[in-house]
CSV table of C-alpha atoms in Angstrom, one decimal:
chain,number,residue,atom,x,y,z
A,25,UNK,CA,7.2,-31.1,18.9
A,26,UNK,CA,10.6,-31.2,17.0
A,27,UNK,CA,10.1,-32.7,13.7
A,28,UNK,CA,13.1,-31.5,11.4
A,29,UNK,CA,15.0,-32.7,14.4
A,30,UNK,CA,16.9,-35.1,11.6
A,31,UNK,CA,17.0,-32.8,9.4
A,32,UNK,CA,19.7,-30.4,8.9
A,33,UNK,CA,18.0,-27.8,6.7
A,34,UNK,CA,15.0,-27.2,8.6
A,35,UNK,CA,16.8,-26.8,11.7
A,36,UNK,CA,19.5,-24.7,10.3
A,37,UNK,CA,16.4,-22.8,9.4
A,38,UNK,CA,14.3,-22.9,12.2
A,39,UNK,CA,17.2,-21.6,14.5
A,40,UNK,CA,17.5,-18.4,11.8
A,41,UNK,CA,14.0,-17.3,12.6
A,42,UNK,CA,14.6,-18.0,16.2
A,43,UNK,CA,18.0,-15.7,16.3
A,44,UNK,CA,15.5,-13.2,13.9
A,45,UNK,CA,12.5,-13.9,15.7
A,46,UNK,CA,12.8,-14.2,19.6
A,47,UNK,CA,13.8,-10.8,20.2
A,48,UNK,CA,10.9,-9.7,18.6
A,49,UNK,CA,8.6,-10.6,20.4
A,50,UNK,CA,10.3,-10.2,24.0
A,51,UNK,CA,11.0,-6.5,23.1
A,52,UNK,CA,7.2,-6.6,22.4
A,53,UNK,CA,6.1,-8.2,25.2
A,54,UNK,CA,8.7,-6.1,27.9
A,55,UNK,CA,6.5,-3.2,25.5
A,56,UNK,CA,2.7,-4.1,26.2
A,57,UNK,CA,4.1,-4.6,30.3
A,58,UNK,CA,6.2,-1.9,30.6
A,59,UNK,CA,8.6,-2.7,32.9
A,60,UNK,CA,6.1,-5.6,35.0
A,61,UNK,CA,7.4,-8.2,32.7
A,62,UNK,CA,9.0,-11.3,34.2
A,63,UNK,CA,11.2,-11.8,30.8
A,64,UNK,CA,12.6,-15.3,31.8
A,65,UNK,CA,8.7,-16.3,31.9
A,66,UNK,CA,7.6,-14.6,28.6
A,67,UNK,CA,10.8,-16.3,26.7
A,68,UNK,CA,9.9,-20.1,28.3
A,69,UNK,CA,6.5,-19.1,27.1
A,70,UNK,CA,7.1,-17.9,23.8
A,71,UNK,CA,9.6,-21.0,23.7
A,72,UNK,CA,6.9,-23.5,23.6
A,73,UNK,CA,4.7,-22.4,22.3
A,74,UNK,CA,6.8,-22.3,18.6
A,75,UNK,CA,7.8,-25.6,19.6
A,76,UNK,CA,4.3,-26.9,19.1
A,77,UNK,CA,3.9,-24.4,15.7
A,78,UNK,CA,7.6,-26.1,14.6
A,79,UNK,CA,6.6,-28.2,12.1
A,80,UNK,CA,4.5,-24.9,10.7
A,81,UNK,CA,7.0,-22.8,10.5
A,82,UNK,CA,10.1,-24.7,9.4
A,83,UNK,CA,7.9,-26.2,6.3
A,84,UNK,CA,9.9,-24.9,3.3
A,85,UNK,CA,7.6,-22.3,0.7
A,86,UNK,CA,6.0,-24.2,-2.1
A,87,UNK,CA,8.0,-23.7,-5.6
A,88,UNK,CA,5.1,-23.9,-7.6
A,89,UNK,CA,6.3,-21.1,-10.6
A,90,UNK,CA,10.3,-20.9,-9.5
A,91,UNK,CA,10.2,-18.6,-8.1
A,92,UNK,CA,13.4,-18.0,-5.7
A,93,UNK,CA,11.0,-18.2,-2.2
A,94,UNK,CA,14.3,-18.1,0.1
A,95,UNK,CA,14.0,-15.0,1.2
A,96,UNK,CA,9.8,-15.1,1.5
A,97,UNK,CA,10.5,-18.2,2.7
A,98,UNK,CA,12.1,-16.9,6.6
A,99,UNK,CA,9.7,-13.9,6.4
A,100,UNK,CA,6.8,-15.9,5.8
A,101,UNK,CA,5.8,-18.9,7.1
A,102,UNK,CA,3.9,-21.4,4.8
A,103,UNK,CA,1.1,-23.8,5.3
A,104,UNK,CA,2.5,-26.9,4.4
A,105,UNK,CA,0.5,-28.6,2.5
A,106,UNK,CA,-2.3,-27.7,3.4
A,107,UNK,CA,-2.0,-24.8,0.5
A,108,UNK,CA,-0.2,-27.0,-2.6
A,109,UNK,CA,-3.3,-28.1,-3.8
A,110,UNK,CA,-4.0,-26.8,-7.6
A,111,UNK,CA,-5.7,-22.8,-7.6
A,112,UNK,CA,-8.8,-23.7,-9.9
A,113,UNK,CA,-12.2,-21.3,-9.4
A,114,UNK,CA,-14.3,-22.7,-11.3
A,115,UNK,CA,-13.8,-26.3,-10.3
A,116,UNK,CA,-13.1,-25.3,-6.3
A,117,UNK,CA,-14.9,-28.3,-4.6
A,118,UNK,CA,-13.4,-26.5,-1.0
A,119,UNK,CA,-15.4,-23.2,-0.6
A,120,UNK,CA,-16.1,-23.2,2.8
A,121,UNK,CA,-19.2,-22.8,4.2
A,122,UNK,CA,-19.5,-19.9,4.5
A,123,UNK,CA,-23.3,-18.5,3.7
A,124,UNK,CA,-22.5,-14.8,3.0
A,125,UNK,CA,-20.1,-14.3,0.7
A,126,UNK,CA,-20.0,-11.0,0.4
A,127,UNK,CA,-16.3,-8.9,0.8
A,128,UNK,CA,-17.3,-7.7,4.2
A,129,UNK,CA,-18.7,-11.0,5.7
A,130,UNK,CA,-15.6,-12.8,4.2
A,131,UNK,CA,-13.3,-9.9,5.9
A,132,UNK,CA,-15.4,-10.4,10.0
A,133,UNK,CA,-14.6,-14.9,8.9
A,134,UNK,CA,-10.9,-14.2,8.3
A,135,UNK,CA,-11.2,-11.4,11.0
A,136,UNK,CA,-12.3,-14.8,13.6
A,137,UNK,CA,-9.5,-17.3,11.8
A,138,UNK,CA,-11.0,-18.4,8.8
A,139,UNK,CA,-8.4,-20.0,7.1
A,140,UNK,CA,-11.3,-20.5,3.6
A,141,UNK,CA,-12.6,-17.4,4.4
A,142,UNK,CA,-8.7,-15.9,3.9
A,143,UNK,CA,-8.1,-17.9,0.5
A,144,UNK,CA,-11.4,-16.5,-0.1
A,145,UNK,CA,-10.1,-12.7,-0.5
A,146,UNK,CA,-7.1,-13.8,-2.2
A,147,UNK,CA,-8.8,-16.0,-5.0
A,148,UNK,CA,-10.7,-12.6,-5.5
A,149,UNK,CA,-9.0,-10.0,-5.0
A,150,UNK,CA,-5.8,-11.4,-5.8
A,151,UNK,CA,-5.6,-10.1,-9.0
A,152,UNK,CA,-7.1,-6.8,-8.7
A,153,UNK,CA,-3.8,-6.5,-7.4
A,154,UNK,CA,-2.0,-7.6,-9.5
A,155,UNK,CA,-3.2,-6.1,-11.9
A,156,UNK,CA,-1.6,-3.1,-10.2
A,157,UNK,CA,1.6,-4.4,-10.2
A,158,UNK,CA,1.6,-4.5,-14.2
A,159,UNK,CA,0.6,-1.1,-14.5
A,160,UNK,CA,4.2,0.3,-13.4
A,161,UNK,CA,5.9,-2.4,-14.7
A,162,UNK,CA,7.8,-3.9,-11.8
A,163,UNK,CA,10.4,-6.2,-11.9
A,164,UNK,CA,8.3,-10.5,-10.9
A,165,UNK,CA,10.6,-9.9,-7.7
A,166,UNK,CA,9.2,-6.1,-6.9
A,167,UNK,CA,5.9,-7.2,-7.3
A,168,UNK,CA,6.4,-10.3,-4.8
A,169,UNK,CA,7.7,-7.8,-1.8
A,170,UNK,CA,5.0,-5.1,-3.2
A,171,UNK,CA,2.4,-8.0,-2.7
A,172,UNK,CA,4.2,-9.0,0.3
A,173,UNK,CA,3.3,-5.9,1.7
A,174,UNK,CA,0.5,-5.8,0.4
A,175,UNK,CA,-1.2,-8.6,2.3
A,176,UNK,CA,1.4,-8.0,4.9
A,177,UNK,CA,-0.8,-5.4,5.7
A,178,UNK,CA,-4.0,-6.4,4.5
A,179,UNK,CA,-3.8,-8.8,7.8
A,180,UNK,CA,-3.0,-6.7,10.3
A,181,UNK,CA,-6.0,-4.7,9.5
A,182,UNK,CA,-7.7,-7.2,9.6
A,183,UNK,CA,-10.5,-6.5,12.8
A,184,UNK,CA,-9.6,-2.8,11.6
A,185,UNK,CA,-10.9,-2.0,8.0
A,186,UNK,CA,-13.5,0.8,8.8
A,187,UNK,CA,-15.4,-0.6,6.3
A,188,UNK,CA,-14.5,-4.7,5.1
A,189,UNK,CA,-17.2,-3.9,1.9
A,190,UNK,CA,-14.8,-1.1,0.9
A,191,UNK,CA,-11.8,-4.3,0.6
A,192,UNK,CA,-11.6,-4.1,-2.7
A,193,UNK,CA,-10.8,0.2,-2.9
A,194,UNK,CA,-8.4,-0.2,-0.4
A,195,UNK,CA,-6.2,-3.5,-1.6
A,196,UNK,CA,-5.6,-1.1,-4.6
A,197,UNK,CA,-4.6,2.4,-2.8
A,198,UNK,CA,-2.6,0.5,-0.7
A,199,UNK,CA,-0.9,-1.0,-3.8
A,200,UNK,CA,-0.7,1.8,-6.1
A,201,UNK,CA,1.1,3.1,-2.6
A,202,UNK,CA,3.8,0.2,-2.3
A,203,UNK,CA,4.3,0.3,-6.9
A,204,UNK,CA,4.5,4.2,-5.9
A,205,UNK,CA,7.3,3.2,-3.6
A,206,UNK,CA,8.7,0.9,-5.1
A,207,UNK,CA,9.0,2.4,-7.8
A,208,UNK,CA,10.5,5.7,-6.5
A,209,UNK,CA,13.3,4.2,-4.7
A,210,UNK,CA,14.5,2.2,-8.0
A,211,UNK,CA,14.0,5.9,-10.5
A,212,UNK,CA,16.4,7.8,-6.9
A,213,UNK,CA,18.4,4.8,-7.3
A,214,UNK,CA,19.3,5.8,-11.0
A,215,UNK,CA,19.7,9.2,-11.3
A,216,UNK,CA,23.0,9.0,-8.5
A,217,UNK,CA,24.3,5.9,-10.2
A,218,UNK,CA,23.9,7.3,-13.9
A,219,UNK,CA,22.2,10.1,-14.1
A,220,UNK,CA,19.8,8.5,-16.8
A,221,UNK,CA,15.9,10.7,-16.1
A,222,UNK,CA,13.7,8.5,-17.5
A,223,UNK,CA,11.7,5.2,-17.7
A,224,UNK,CA,9.7,6.5,-14.1
A,225,UNK,CA,6.1,4.7,-14.3
A,226,UNK,CA,3.4,7.6,-12.8
A,227,UNK,CA,-0.2,5.6,-12.5
A,228,UNK,CA,-3.1,8.6,-12.5
A,229,UNK,CA,-5.9,8.0,-10.2
A,230,UNK,CA,-8.2,8.2,-12.7
A,231,UNK,CA,-6.6,4.8,-13.4
A,232,UNK,CA,-6.6,2.7,-10.8
A,233,UNK,CA,-10.2,3.9,-10.4
A,234,UNK,CA,-11.4,2.0,-13.6
A,235,UNK,CA,-8.5,-0.6,-12.5
A,236,UNK,CA,-10.8,-1.0,-8.7
A,237,UNK,CA,-13.7,-0.6,-11.1
A,238,UNK,CA,-12.7,-3.3,-13.4
A,239,UNK,CA,-11.1,-6.1,-10.3
A,240,UNK,CA,-14.6,-5.4,-8.8
A,241,UNK,CA,-16.6,-6.6,-11.2
A,242,UNK,CA,-14.7,-9.5,-12.4
A,243,UNK,CA,-14.3,-10.3,-9.0
A,244,UNK,CA,-17.8,-11.0,-8.4
A,245,UNK,CA,-18.7,-12.3,-12.0
A,246,UNK,CA,-16.0,-15.2,-11.1
A,247,UNK,CA,-17.5,-15.5,-7.9
A,248,UNK,CA,-21.7,-15.5,-9.2
A,249,UNK,CA,-19.6,-18.2,-11.6
A,250,UNK,CA,-18.0,-20.2,-8.5
A,251,UNK,CA,-21.9,-20.3,-7.2
A,252,UNK,CA,-23.6,-21.8,-10.2
A,253,UNK,CA,-23.4,-25.7,-10.3
A,254,UNK,CA,-21.2,-27.2,-12.2
A,255,UNK,CA,-22.8,-28.3,-14.7
A,256,UNK,CA,-23.5,-24.6,-15.8
A,257,UNK,CA,-20.2,-23.7,-14.3
A,258,UNK,CA,-18.2,-26.2,-17.0
A,259,UNK,CA,-20.5,-25.5,-19.7
A,260,UNK,CA,-19.8,-21.7,-20.0
A,261,UNK,CA,-15.5,-22.1,-18.3
A,262,UNK,CA,-16.4,-24.7,-22.7
A,263,UNK,CA,-17.5,-21.4,-24.2
A,264,UNK,CA,-15.3,-19.2,-22.3
A,265,UNK,CA,-12.1,-20.6,-23.1
A,266,UNK,CA,-9.9,-19.3,-25.4
A,267,UNK,CA,-10.5,-20.7,-28.0
A,268,UNK,CA,-13.8,-20.9,-27.0
A,269,UNK,CA,-15.5,-24.9,-28.1
A,270,UNK,CA,-17.5,-25.6,-30.9
A,271,UNK,CA,-21.0,-27.2,-29.0
A,272,UNK,CA,-20.2,-30.3,-30.9
A,273,UNK,CA,-17.0,-30.1,-28.9
A,274,UNK,CA,-19.2,-29.7,-26.1
A,275,UNK,CA,-22.0,-32.6,-27.0
A,276,UNK,CA,-18.6,-35.3,-26.9
A,277,UNK,CA,-17.4,-33.6,-23.8
A,278,UNK,CA,-20.5,-33.2,-21.0
A,279,UNK,CA,-23.0,-34.9,-23.6
A,280,UNK,CA,-26.1,-32.7,-24.5
A,281,UNK,CA,-27.0,-32.4,-26.7
A,282,UNK,CA,-26.2,-30.3,-29.6
A,283,UNK,CA,-29.7,-28.3,-30.2
A,284,UNK,CA,-29.8,-27.7,-26.2
A,285,UNK,CA,-27.1,-26.1,-25.4
A,286,UNK,CA,-27.9,-22.6,-27.0
A,287,UNK,CA,-30.8,-22.8,-23.9
A,288,UNK,CA,-29.4,-24.2,-21.6
A,289,UNK,CA,-26.0,-21.5,-22.3
A,290,UNK,CA,-29.2,-19.0,-21.1
A,291,UNK,CA,-30.3,-20.4,-18.0
A,292,UNK,CA,-27.3,-20.4,-16.9
A,293,UNK,CA,-26.7,-16.7,-17.3
A,294,UNK,CA,-30.4,-16.3,-16.1
A,295,UNK,CA,-28.9,-18.5,-13.0
A,296,UNK,CA,-26.0,-16.3,-12.4
A,297,UNK,CA,-28.1,-12.7,-12.5
A,298,UNK,CA,-29.3,-14.0,-10.4
A,299,UNK,CA,-27.2,-15.5,-7.8
A,300,UNK,CA,-26.0,-13.6,-5.0
A,301,UNK,CA,-22.4,-12.6,-5.6
A,302,UNK,CA,-24.1,-10.4,-9.0
A,303,UNK,CA,-27.3,-9.2,-6.7
A,304,UNK,CA,-24.2,-7.1,-4.9
A,305,UNK,CA,-22.3,-6.0,-7.6
A,306,UNK,CA,-24.2,-2.6,-7.7
A,307,UNK,CA,-24.1,-1.5,-4.3
A,308,UNK,CA,-20.3,-2.9,-4.4
A,309,UNK,CA,-20.0,-0.1,-7.3
A,310,UNK,CA,-21.1,3.4,-4.5
A,311,UNK,CA,-18.4,2.2,-1.6
A,312,UNK,CA,-15.9,1.8,-3.9
A,313,UNK,CA,-14.4,5.2,-3.8
A,314,UNK,CA,-12.8,5.8,-0.8
A,315,UNK,CA,-10.0,6.8,-2.3
A,316,UNK,CA,-7.4,9.6,-1.8
A,317,UNK,CA,-5.1,10.1,1.5
A,318,UNK,CA,-4.4,7.4,4.2
A,319,UNK,CA,-7.2,4.8,3.1
A,320,UNK,CA,-9.4,4.5,6.2
A,321,UNK,CA,-8.2,1.5,8.7
B,19,UNK,CA,-27.0,-1.3,-13.4
B,20,UNK,CA,-26.0,-5.2,-14.8
B,21,UNK,CA,-29.1,-6.2,-15.2
B,22,UNK,CA,-29.6,-5.1,-18.3
B,23,UNK,CA,-26.6,-7.0,-20.3
B,24,UNK,CA,-27.1,-9.3,-22.2
B,25,UNK,CA,-25.7,-12.8,-23.3
B,26,UNK,CA,-23.6,-11.6,-25.3
B,27,UNK,CA,-22.5,-8.9,-22.9
B,28,UNK,CA,-22.4,-11.1,-20.2
B,29,UNK,CA,-19.9,-13.4,-21.7
B,30,UNK,CA,-17.9,-11.8,-22.8
B,31,UNK,CA,-17.9,-10.0,-19.8
B,32,UNK,CA,-17.1,-13.4,-17.9
B,33,UNK,CA,-14.1,-14.4,-20.5
B,34,UNK,CA,-12.8,-11.3,-19.5
B,35,UNK,CA,-13.1,-12.0,-15.2
B,36,UNK,CA,-11.0,-15.6,-16.5
B,37,UNK,CA,-9.2,-13.6,-18.5
B,38,UNK,CA,-7.5,-10.8,-15.6
B,39,UNK,CA,-7.8,-14.5,-13.4
B,40,UNK,CA,-5.6,-16.5,-14.9
B,41,UNK,CA,-3.1,-14.4,-16.3
B,42,UNK,CA,-2.2,-14.2,-11.8
B,43,UNK,CA,0.7,-16.6,-11.9
B,44,UNK,CA,0.1,-19.3,-9.3
B,45,UNK,CA,3.5,-17.8,-7.3
B,46,UNK,CA,1.5,-15.0,-7.0
B,47,UNK,CA,-1.9,-16.1,-5.4
B,48,UNK,CA,0.0,-18.2,-3.1
B,49,UNK,CA,1.7,-15.9,-1.0
B,50,UNK,CA,-1.0,-14.1,-0.9
B,51,UNK,CA,-2.4,-17.2,0.9
B,52,UNK,CA,0.8,-18.3,2.9
B,53,UNK,CA,0.5,-13.7,4.2
B,54,UNK,CA,-2.9,-15.4,6.7
B,55,UNK,CA,0.1,-16.7,9.1
B,56,UNK,CA,0.6,-14.3,10.1
B,57,UNK,CA,-3.1,-13.7,11.6
B,58,UNK,CA,-2.5,-16.9,13.6
B,59,UNK,CA,0.8,-15.7,14.9
B,60,UNK,CA,-0.3,-12.8,15.7
B,61,UNK,CA,-3.7,-14.5,17.9
B,62,UNK,CA,-1.3,-15.9,19.6
B,63,UNK,CA,0.5,-13.3,20.0
B,64,UNK,CA,-2.1,-11.4,22.4
B,65,UNK,CA,-3.3,-14.6,24.0
B,66,UNK,CA,0.9,-15.8,24.4
B,67,UNK,CA,1.2,-11.6,25.7
B,68,UNK,CA,-2.3,-11.9,28.3
B,69,UNK,CA,-1.5,-15.8,30.4
B,70,UNK,CA,2.5,-13.6,30.8
B,71,UNK,CA,-0.3,-10.9,32.7
B,72,UNK,CA,-2.8,-13.1,34.9
B,73,UNK,CA,1.1,-14.7,36.2
């Protein structure tokens, strides 16, 4: 199904993507078969597969924030319209039918091809990856490179993680490593160019450890919040907004009598404490400490 | 250890968690989500390898 035929831009994108990918695939297949491989049959089979996925692969990457996605468009195929929905962690109604929302369960589901599980992992831990990137004071372009590598590595390693529950620590370690690589490379270039020796940001391991703890705690709290009934989510997000809404505004918006807002707030927070996500908080923190050397994969 | 948090402390922590999420640019989240396309491709390539093997 080649839907891009009438569209020159899409066609040329497909062509360049093919030109880059086909030899890689051929090499990959030949390696797998160590000589015992019909290259023509393999190539035909791959092209058939590719044609069946042309729409998905050729879809231009979305550009929600005016960022230049051209370089990543050839690297990471976009899913098309399915991923363009605005991200609203508190009210998203598309939570997948995941009964067990623990990190380990999400990793297992994502390994088995459950895209919603992957999205949920991203929702939870993208902020952790991002906050570590900002610690290294990288530019937007560098951040994009770093995160690209981090997530692609995770996709690759999904089924091989030795301890899926320790994913936050794994992500943080990989992110720190990638950030350091970028920073060090920039530093070298700078020294060769100008002889200046400053502005390198090295971030201490203990800082990264703190970031992991904070990032993990925040992820759990957001997951716990998302578990609450919509009523509680609305009330708490109005109370948590910056600046917080007044009780009068909350009454006007949600119809809760002003005198009931305090008690309802307390009930919602109690529910949050009893949520399964919140219960996991203590356990996960114990298992985070996997840092040092190469992360376990 | 978090069971003992009173309402105010919990609300403060929740507020920080929400702010952390809001600080993340949408392109950052999209890039992360899109990376999953490679999972399907890897899986299908594995199948492709298998199919070629039994020819």
